Short mmCIF file of C-alpha atoms and ligand atoms in Angstrom, two decimals:
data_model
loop_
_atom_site.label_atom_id
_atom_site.label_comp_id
_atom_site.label_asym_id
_atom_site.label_seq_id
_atom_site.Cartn_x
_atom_site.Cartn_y
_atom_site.Cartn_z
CA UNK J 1 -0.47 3.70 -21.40
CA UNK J 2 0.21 5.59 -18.56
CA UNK J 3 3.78 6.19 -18.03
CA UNK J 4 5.36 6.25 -21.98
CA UNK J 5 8.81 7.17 -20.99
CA UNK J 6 9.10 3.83 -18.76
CA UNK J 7 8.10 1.87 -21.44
CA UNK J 8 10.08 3.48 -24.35
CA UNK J 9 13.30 4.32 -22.71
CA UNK J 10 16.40 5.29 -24.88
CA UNK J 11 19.87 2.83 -24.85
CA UNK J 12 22.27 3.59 -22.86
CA UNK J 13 25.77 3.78 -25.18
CA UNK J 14 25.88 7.20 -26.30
CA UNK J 15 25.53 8.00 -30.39
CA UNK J 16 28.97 9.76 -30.49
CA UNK J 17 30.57 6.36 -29.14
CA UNK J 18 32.85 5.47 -32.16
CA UNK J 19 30.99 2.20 -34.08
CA UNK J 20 32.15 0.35 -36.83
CA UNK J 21 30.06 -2.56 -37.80
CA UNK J 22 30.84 -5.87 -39.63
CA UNK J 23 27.42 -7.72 -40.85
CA UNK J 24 28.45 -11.56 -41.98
CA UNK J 25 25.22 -13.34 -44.16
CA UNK J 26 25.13 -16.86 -43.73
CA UNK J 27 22.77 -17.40 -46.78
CA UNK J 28 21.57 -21.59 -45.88
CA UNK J 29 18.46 -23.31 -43.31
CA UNK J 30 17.49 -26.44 -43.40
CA UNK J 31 13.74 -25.44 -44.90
CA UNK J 32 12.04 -22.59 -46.04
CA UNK J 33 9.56 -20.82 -43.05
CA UNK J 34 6.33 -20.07 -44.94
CA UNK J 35 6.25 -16.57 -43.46
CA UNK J 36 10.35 -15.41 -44.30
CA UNK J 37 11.52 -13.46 -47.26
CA UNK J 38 14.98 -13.15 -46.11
CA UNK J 39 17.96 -14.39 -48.03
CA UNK J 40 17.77 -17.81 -46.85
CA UNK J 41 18.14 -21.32 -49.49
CA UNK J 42 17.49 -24.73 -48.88
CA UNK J 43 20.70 -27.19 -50.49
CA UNK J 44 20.60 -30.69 -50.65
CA UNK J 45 23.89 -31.23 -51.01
CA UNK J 46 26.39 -29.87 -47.83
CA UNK J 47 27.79 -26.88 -47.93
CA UNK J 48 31.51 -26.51 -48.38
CA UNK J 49 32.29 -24.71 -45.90
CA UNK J 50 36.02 -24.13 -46.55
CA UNK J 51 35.45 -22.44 -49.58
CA UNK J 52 32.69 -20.21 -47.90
CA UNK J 53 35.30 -18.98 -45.54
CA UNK J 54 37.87 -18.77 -47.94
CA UNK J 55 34.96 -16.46 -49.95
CA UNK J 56 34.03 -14.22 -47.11
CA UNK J 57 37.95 -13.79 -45.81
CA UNK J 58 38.24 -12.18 -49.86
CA UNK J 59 35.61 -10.39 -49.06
CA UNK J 60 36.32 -9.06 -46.20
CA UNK J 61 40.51 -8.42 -47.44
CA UNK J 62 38.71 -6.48 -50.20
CA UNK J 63 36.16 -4.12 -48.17
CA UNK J 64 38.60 -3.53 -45.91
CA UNK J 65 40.78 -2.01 -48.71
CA UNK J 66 38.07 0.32 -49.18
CA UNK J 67 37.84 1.41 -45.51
CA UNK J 68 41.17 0.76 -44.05
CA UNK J 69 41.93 2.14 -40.43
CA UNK J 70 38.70 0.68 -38.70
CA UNK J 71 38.33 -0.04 -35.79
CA UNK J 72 35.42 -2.96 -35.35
CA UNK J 73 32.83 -2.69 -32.34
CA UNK J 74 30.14 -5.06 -33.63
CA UNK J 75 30.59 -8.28 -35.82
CA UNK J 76 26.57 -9.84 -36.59
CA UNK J 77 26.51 -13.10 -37.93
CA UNK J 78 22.73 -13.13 -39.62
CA UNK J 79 21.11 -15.49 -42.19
CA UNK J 80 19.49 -17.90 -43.26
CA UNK J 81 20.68 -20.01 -39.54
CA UNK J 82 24.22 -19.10 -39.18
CA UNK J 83 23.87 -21.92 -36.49
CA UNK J 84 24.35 -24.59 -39.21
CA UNK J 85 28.03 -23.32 -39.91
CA UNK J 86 30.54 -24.98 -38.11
CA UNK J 87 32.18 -23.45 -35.12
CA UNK J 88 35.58 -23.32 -37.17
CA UNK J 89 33.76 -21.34 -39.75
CA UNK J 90 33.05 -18.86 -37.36
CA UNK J 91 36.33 -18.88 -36.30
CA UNK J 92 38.16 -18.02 -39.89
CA UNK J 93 35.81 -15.59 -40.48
CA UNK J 94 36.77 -13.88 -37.02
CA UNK J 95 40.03 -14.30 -37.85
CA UNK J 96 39.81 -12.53 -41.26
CA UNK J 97 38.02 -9.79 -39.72
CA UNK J 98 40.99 -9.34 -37.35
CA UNK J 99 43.68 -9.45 -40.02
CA UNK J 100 42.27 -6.30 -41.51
CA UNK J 101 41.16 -4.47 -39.16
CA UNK J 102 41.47 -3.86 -35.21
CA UNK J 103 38.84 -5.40 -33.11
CA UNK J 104 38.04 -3.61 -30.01
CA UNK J 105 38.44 -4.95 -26.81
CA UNK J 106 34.73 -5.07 -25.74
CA UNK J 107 33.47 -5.75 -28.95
CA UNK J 108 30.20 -7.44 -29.31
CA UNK J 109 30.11 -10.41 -31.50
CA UNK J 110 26.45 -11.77 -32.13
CA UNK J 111 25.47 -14.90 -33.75
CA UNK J 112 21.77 -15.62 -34.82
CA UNK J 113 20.57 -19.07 -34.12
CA UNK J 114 17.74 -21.53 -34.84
CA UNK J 115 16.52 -22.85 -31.35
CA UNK J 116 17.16 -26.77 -32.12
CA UNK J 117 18.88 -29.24 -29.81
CA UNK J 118 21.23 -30.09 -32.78
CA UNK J 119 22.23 -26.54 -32.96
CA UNK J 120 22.34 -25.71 -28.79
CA UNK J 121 25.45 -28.62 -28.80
CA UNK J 122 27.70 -26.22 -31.01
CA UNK J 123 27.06 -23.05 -28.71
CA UNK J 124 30.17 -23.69 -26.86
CA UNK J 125 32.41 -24.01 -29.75
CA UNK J 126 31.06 -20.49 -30.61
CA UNK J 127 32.19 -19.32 -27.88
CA UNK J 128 35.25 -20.47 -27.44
CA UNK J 129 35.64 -18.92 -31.35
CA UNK J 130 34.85 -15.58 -30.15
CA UNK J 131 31.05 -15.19 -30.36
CA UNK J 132 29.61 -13.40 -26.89
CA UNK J 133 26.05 -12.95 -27.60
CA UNK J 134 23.32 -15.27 -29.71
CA UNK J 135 20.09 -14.44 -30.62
CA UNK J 136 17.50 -17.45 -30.93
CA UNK J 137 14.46 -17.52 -33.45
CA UNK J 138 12.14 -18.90 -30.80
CA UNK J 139 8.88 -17.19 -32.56
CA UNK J 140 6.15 -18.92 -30.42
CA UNK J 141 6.02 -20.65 -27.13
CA UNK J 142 2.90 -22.71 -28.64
CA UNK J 143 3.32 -26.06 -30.35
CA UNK J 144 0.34 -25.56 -32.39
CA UNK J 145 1.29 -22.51 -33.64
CA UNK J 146 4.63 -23.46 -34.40
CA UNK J 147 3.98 -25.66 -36.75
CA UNK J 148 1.47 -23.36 -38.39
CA UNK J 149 4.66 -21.16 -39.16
CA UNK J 150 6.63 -24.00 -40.34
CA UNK J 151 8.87 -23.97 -37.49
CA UNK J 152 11.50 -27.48 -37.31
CA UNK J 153 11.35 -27.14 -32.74
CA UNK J 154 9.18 -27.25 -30.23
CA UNK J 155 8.36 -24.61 -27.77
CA UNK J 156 10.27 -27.06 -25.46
CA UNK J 157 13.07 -26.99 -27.21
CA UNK J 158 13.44 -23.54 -27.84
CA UNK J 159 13.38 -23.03 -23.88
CA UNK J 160 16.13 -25.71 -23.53
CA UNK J 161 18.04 -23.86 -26.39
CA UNK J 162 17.41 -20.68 -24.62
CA UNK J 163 19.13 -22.50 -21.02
CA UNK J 164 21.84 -23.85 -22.73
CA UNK J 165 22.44 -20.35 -24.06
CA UNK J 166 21.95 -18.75 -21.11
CA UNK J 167 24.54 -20.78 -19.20
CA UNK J 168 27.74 -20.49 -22.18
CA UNK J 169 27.00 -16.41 -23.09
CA UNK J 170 26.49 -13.63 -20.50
CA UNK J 171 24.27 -12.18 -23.46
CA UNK J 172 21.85 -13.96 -25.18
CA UNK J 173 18.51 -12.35 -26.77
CA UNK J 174 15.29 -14.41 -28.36
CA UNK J 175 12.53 -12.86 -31.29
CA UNK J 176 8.86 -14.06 -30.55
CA UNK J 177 6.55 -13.10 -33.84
CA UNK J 178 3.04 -11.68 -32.40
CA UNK J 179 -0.18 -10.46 -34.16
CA UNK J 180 -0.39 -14.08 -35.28
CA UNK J 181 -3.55 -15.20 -36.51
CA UNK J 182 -6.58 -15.30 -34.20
CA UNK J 183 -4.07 -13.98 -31.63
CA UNK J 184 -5.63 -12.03 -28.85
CA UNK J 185 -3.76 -9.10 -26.32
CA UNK J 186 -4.65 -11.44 -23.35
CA UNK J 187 -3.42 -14.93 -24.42
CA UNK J 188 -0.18 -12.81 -26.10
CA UNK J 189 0.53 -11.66 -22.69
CA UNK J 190 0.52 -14.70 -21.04
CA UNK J 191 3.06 -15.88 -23.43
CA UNK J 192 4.97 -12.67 -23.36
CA UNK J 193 5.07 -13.08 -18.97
CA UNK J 194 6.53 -16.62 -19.88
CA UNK J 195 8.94 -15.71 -22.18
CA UNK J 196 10.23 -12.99 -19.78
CA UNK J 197 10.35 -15.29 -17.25
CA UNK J 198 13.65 -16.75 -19.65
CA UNK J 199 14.69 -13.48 -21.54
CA UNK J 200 18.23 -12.23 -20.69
CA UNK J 201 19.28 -8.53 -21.14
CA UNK J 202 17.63 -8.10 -24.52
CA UNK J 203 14.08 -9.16 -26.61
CA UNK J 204 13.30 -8.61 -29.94
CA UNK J 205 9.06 -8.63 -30.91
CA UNK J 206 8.11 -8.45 -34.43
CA UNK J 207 4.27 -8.21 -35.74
CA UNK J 208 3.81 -11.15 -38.05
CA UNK J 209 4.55 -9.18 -41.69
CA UNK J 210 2.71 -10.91 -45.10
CA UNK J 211 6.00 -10.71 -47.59
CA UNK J 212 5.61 -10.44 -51.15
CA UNK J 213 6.17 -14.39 -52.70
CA UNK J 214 5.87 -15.97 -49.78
CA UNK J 215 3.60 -19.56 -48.80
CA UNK J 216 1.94 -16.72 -46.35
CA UNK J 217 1.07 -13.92 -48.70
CA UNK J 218 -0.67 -16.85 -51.42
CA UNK J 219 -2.97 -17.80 -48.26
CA UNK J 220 -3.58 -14.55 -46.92
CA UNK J 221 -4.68 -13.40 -50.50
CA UNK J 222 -7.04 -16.59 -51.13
CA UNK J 223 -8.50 -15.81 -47.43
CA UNK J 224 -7.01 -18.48 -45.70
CA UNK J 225 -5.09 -16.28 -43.03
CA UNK J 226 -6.70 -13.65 -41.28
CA UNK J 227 -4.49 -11.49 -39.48
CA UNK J 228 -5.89 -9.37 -36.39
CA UNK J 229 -8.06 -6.46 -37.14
CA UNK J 230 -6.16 -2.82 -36.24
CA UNK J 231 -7.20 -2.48 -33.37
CA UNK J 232 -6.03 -5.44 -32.33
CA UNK J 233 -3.37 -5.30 -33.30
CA UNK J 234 -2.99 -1.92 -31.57
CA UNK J 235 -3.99 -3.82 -29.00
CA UNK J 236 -1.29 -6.28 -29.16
CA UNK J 237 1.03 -3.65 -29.45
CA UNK J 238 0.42 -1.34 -26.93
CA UNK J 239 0.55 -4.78 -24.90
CA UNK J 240 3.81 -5.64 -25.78
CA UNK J 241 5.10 -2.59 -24.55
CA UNK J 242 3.45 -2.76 -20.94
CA UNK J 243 4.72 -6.23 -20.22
CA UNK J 244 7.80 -5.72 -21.07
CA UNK J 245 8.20 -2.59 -19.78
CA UNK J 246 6.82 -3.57 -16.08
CA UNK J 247 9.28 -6.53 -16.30
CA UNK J 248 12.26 -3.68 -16.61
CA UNK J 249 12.66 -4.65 -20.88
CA UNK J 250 11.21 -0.89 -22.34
CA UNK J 251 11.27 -0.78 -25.61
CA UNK J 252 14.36 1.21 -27.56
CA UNK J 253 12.77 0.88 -30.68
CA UNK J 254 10.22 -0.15 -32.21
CA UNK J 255 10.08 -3.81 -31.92
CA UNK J 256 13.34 -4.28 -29.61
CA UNK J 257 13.52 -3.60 -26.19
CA UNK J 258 16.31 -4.32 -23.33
CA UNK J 259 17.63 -4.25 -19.96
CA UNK J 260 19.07 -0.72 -20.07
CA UNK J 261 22.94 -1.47 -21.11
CA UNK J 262 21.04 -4.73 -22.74
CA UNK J 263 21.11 -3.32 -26.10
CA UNK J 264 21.53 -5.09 -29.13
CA UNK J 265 24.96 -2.23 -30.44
CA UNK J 266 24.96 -3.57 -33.97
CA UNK J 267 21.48 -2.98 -34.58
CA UNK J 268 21.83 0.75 -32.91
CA UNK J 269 24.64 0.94 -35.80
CA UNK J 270 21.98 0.77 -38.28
CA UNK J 271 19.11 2.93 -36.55
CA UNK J 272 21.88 6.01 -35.58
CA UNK J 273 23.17 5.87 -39.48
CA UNK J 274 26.92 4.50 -38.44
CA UNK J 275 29.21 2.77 -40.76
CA UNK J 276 28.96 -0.67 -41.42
CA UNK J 277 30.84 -3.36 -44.30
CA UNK J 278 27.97 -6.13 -45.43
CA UNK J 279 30.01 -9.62 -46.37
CA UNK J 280 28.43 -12.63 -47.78
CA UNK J 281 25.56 -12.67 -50.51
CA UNK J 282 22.81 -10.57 -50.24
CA UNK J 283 24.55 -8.45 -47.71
CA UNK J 284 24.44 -4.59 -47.67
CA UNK J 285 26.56 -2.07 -45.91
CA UNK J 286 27.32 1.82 -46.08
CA UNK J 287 30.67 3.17 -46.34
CA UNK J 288 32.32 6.69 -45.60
CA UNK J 289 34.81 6.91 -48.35
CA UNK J 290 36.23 10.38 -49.26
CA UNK J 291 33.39 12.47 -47.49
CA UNK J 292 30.79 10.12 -49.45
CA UNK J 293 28.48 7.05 -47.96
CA UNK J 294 28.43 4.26 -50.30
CA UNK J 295 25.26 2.09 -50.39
CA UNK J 296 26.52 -1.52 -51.40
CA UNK J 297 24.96 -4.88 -51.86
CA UNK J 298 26.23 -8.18 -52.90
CA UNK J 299 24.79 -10.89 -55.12
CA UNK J 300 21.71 -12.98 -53.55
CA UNK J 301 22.29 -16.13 -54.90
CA UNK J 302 25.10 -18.30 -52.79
CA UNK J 303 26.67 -20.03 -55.65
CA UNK J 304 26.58 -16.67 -58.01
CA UNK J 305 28.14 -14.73 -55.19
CA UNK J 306 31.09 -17.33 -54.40
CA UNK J 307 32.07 -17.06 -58.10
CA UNK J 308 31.94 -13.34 -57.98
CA UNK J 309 34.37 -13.12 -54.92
CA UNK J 310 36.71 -15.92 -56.89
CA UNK J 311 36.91 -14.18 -59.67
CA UNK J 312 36.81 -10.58 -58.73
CA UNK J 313 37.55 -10.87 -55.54
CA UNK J 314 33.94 -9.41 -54.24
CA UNK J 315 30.53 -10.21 -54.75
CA UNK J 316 29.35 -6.52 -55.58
CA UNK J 317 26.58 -5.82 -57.70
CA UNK J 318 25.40 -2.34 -55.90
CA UNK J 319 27.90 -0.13 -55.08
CA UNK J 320 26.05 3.79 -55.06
CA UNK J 321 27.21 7.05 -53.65
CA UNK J 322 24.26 8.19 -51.88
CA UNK J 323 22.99 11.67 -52.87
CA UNK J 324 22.20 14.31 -50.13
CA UNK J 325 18.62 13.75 -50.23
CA UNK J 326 18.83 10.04 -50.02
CA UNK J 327 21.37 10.58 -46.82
CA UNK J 328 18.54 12.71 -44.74
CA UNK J 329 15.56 10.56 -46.09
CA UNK J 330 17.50 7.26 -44.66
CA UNK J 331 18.52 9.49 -41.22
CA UNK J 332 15.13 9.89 -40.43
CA UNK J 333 13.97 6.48 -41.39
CA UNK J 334 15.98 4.94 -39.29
CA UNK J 335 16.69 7.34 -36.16
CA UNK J 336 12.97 8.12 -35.83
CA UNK J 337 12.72 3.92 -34.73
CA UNK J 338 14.95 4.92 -31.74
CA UNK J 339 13.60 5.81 -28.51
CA UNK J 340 16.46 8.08 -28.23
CA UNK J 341 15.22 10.09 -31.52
CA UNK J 342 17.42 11.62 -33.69
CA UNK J 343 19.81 14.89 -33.30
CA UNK J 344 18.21 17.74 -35.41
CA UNK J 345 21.84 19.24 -35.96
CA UNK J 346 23.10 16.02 -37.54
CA UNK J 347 20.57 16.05 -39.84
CA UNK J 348 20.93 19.77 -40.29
CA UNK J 349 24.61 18.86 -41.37
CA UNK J 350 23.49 15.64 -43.33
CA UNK J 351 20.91 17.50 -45.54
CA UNK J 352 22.19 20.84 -45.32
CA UNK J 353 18.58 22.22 -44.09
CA UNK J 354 16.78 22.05 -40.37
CA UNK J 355 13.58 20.14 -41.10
CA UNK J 356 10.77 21.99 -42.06
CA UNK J 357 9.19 24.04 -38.71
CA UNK J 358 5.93 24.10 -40.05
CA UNK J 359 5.48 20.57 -40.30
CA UNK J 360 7.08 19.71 -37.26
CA UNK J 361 5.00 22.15 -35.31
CA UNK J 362 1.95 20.64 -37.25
CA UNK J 363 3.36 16.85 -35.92
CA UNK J 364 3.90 18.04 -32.70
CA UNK J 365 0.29 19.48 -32.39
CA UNK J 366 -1.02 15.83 -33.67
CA UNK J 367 0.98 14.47 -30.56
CA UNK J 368 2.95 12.20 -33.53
CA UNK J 369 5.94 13.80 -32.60
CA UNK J 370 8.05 15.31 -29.51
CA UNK J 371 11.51 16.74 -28.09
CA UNK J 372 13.18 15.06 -25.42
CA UNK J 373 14.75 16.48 -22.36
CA UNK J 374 18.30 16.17 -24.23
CA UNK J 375 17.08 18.49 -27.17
CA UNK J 376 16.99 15.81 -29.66
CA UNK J 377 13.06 14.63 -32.11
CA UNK J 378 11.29 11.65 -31.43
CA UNK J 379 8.72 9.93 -32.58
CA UNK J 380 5.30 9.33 -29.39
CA UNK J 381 4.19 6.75 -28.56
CA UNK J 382 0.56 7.29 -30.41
CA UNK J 383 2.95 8.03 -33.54
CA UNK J 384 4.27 4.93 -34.00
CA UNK J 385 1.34 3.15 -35.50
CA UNK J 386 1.89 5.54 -38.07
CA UNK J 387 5.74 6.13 -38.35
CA UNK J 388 6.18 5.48 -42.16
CA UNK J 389 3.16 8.38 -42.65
CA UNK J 390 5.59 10.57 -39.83
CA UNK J 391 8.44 9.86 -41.48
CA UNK J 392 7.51 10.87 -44.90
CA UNK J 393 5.57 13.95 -44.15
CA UNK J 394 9.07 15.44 -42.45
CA UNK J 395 10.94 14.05 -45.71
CA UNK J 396 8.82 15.46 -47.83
C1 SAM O 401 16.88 -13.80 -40.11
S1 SAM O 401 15.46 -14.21 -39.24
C2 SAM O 401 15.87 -15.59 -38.27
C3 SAM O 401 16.91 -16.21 -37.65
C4 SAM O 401 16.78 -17.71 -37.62
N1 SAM O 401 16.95 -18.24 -38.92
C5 SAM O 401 15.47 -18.22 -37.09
O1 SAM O 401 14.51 -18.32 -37.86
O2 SAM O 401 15.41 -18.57 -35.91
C6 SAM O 401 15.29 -12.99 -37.96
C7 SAM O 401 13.92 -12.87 -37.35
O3 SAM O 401 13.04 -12.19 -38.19
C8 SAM O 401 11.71 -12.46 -37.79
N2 SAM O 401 10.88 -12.57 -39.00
C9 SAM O 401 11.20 -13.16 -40.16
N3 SAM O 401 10.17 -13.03 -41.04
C10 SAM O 401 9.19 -12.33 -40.40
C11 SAM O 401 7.87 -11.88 -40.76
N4 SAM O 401 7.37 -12.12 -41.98
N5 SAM O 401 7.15 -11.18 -39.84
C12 SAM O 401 7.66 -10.93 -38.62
N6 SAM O 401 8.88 -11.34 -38.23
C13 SAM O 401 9.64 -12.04 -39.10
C14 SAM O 401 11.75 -13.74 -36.99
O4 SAM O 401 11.39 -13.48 -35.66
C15 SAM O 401 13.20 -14.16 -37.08
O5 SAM O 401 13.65 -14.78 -35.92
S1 SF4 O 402 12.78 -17.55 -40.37
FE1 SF4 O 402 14.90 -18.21 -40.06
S2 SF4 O 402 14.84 -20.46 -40.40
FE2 SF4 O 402 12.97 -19.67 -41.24
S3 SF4 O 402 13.48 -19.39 -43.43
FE3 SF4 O 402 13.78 -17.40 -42.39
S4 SF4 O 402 15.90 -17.34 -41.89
FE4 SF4 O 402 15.41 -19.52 -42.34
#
């Protein structure tokens, strides 16, 4: 890599913008991907929508009890396929949001979708319901390997998803999954060039990962999936971030990267350690109540956490004052992702203690680790292959 400040570059909204995020968890797809661990269930019968919305408007009443005086700048609508909920579902849940707190002009409003033809027809009705950015789960531009991850499209119809997108929302992102079995740097970057060819402002690239209790992990334990070697997948990595940094995409974290202005502002609320409510089950947020950040977390299960939020009005079940410790330890975990780094005084004030100058100086020698022109730490570009070890030898 020759130039590694073109291809990591840092986003372009400034940290001390104000940010207030609301994360919405759509918990339902229409089957299981052999490879996914997220919160996701598979129902026979439909979903009853109405009472979801009903749920997730308690929800949201109740949170915003907790943290009145907000003023929104992201709304994420994750899953499971949030592109299975009706477009009027979207709207009461918009609506709900707005009834407790302000939503600022500009906000961004992102819905993840599954890149089906069934599921491109009710893009418009998002939009007219508020949405202004999707993100589409193409994973593969190869049939063959689609259907090795259990995908329900074809690369062709992911592309046609990704058009119709691209011609109702000004933003639109999709996720490819690489280090896919038998995958190698020069066939990922021919699909890479071809998927640039249709990204908008914004792509996010993850390395397959083998979950605990998945289809994936059972194989890959009995020897039926072999993943790339490290240096491949080094390989693939270091890939990644040429192509998409030559097509004017650097990366501004570790697996996302954007036109600059192009990035995704409700993620950045999570990597810079903002506040942020989690609604629906299996949803997590962190709260600033009283001088303290509350971890929460809702119940997983759909059903368990509708009769939580009907009965006691939220679907709680974690709900912890994070110590001190725990604060700095998730600062660096997170802000050390960012191309941008993280602000050594913040986490001065957030810990009550600079980091430890011997082992930064030790990191720095390594090369794992430098400061940027703007003052501020960040992780290299050789450090990233090894961020968790970086991470933890500066919490330590
Ligand atoms: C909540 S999921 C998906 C949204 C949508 N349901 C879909 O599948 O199109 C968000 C993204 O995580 C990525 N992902 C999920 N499991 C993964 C794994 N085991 N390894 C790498 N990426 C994964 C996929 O790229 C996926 O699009
Ligand atoms: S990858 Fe997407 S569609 Fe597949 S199970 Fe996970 S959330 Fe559902």
């Amino acid at each position: 890599m020759n130039s590694p400040d073109a291809a990591f570059a840092p986003p372009r909204a400034g940290e001390e913008d104000p940010a207030f995020g609301v994360y919405i968890h759509w918990p339902f797809c229409l089957s299981k991907c052999p490879y996914c661990d997220f919160n996701s269930h598979v129902r026979r019968e439909p979903i009853d929508e109405a009472r979801f919305t009903r749920a997730f408007a308690a929800e949201i009443a109740a949170t915003a009890a907790r943290v009145p005086g907000r003023t929104v700048s992201t709304i994420f609508f994750g899953g499971g396929t949030p592109s299975l909920m009706q477009p009027a579902t979207i709207g009461g849940v918009l609506d709900a949001v707005a009834r407790h707190w302000r939503v600022a002009a500009d906000a961004e409003i992102t819905l993840e979708a599954n890149p089906t033809s069934v599921e491109a027809t009710r893009f418009r009705g998002y939009r007219t319901a508020g949405v202004n950015r999707v993100s589409l789960g193409v994973q593969a531009l190869d049939d063959r390997v689609l259907a090795k991850l259990g995908r329900l499209h074809t690369a062709r119809e992911a592309l046609d998803a990704v058009a119709v997108a691209r011609s109702i929302f000004d933003r639109y992102s999709f996720d490819l999954i690489y280090a896919r079995p038998q995958q190698q740097p020069k066939d990922w970057a021919r699909e890479l060039q071809t998927a640039l060819t249709e990204a908008g402002d914004h792509l996010s690239l993850y390395q397959l990962t083998i979950e605990p209790e998945t289809p994936f992990f059972a194989l890959h334990a009995a020897g039926k999936l072999r993943l790339p070697d490290e240096d491949t997948a080094r390989a693939l990595y270091d890939t990644t971030l040429e192509v998409c940094a030559a097509q004017g995409l650097p990366a501004y974290e570790i697996s996302n990267h954007a036109r600059p202005g192009g990035e995704c502002r409700h993620n950045l609320v999570y990597w810079r350690a903002q506040e942020y409510a989690g609604i629906g089950p299996g949803a997590h947020g962190r709260l600033d109540i009283d001088g303290d950040r509350h971890a929460t977390a809702t119940e997983k299960r759909p059903e368990a956490w509708l009769a939580g939020v009907e009965t006691q009005g939220n679907g709680l079940v974690t709900d912890d004052v994070l110590t001190r410790e725990e604060r700095s330890d998730e600062f660096l975990l997170m802000g050390l992702r960012l191309a941008e780094g993280i602000d050594l005084a913040r986490y001065a004030e957030i810990s009550n203690r600079p980091l430890d100058p011997v082992r930064v100086a030790m990191l720095h020698e390594h090369g794992l680790i430098e400061t940027t022109a703007a003052g501020r730490l960040r992780v290299t570009l050789p450090g990233f292959p090894v961020l968790d070890a970086v991470v933890a030898d500066l919490a330590a």
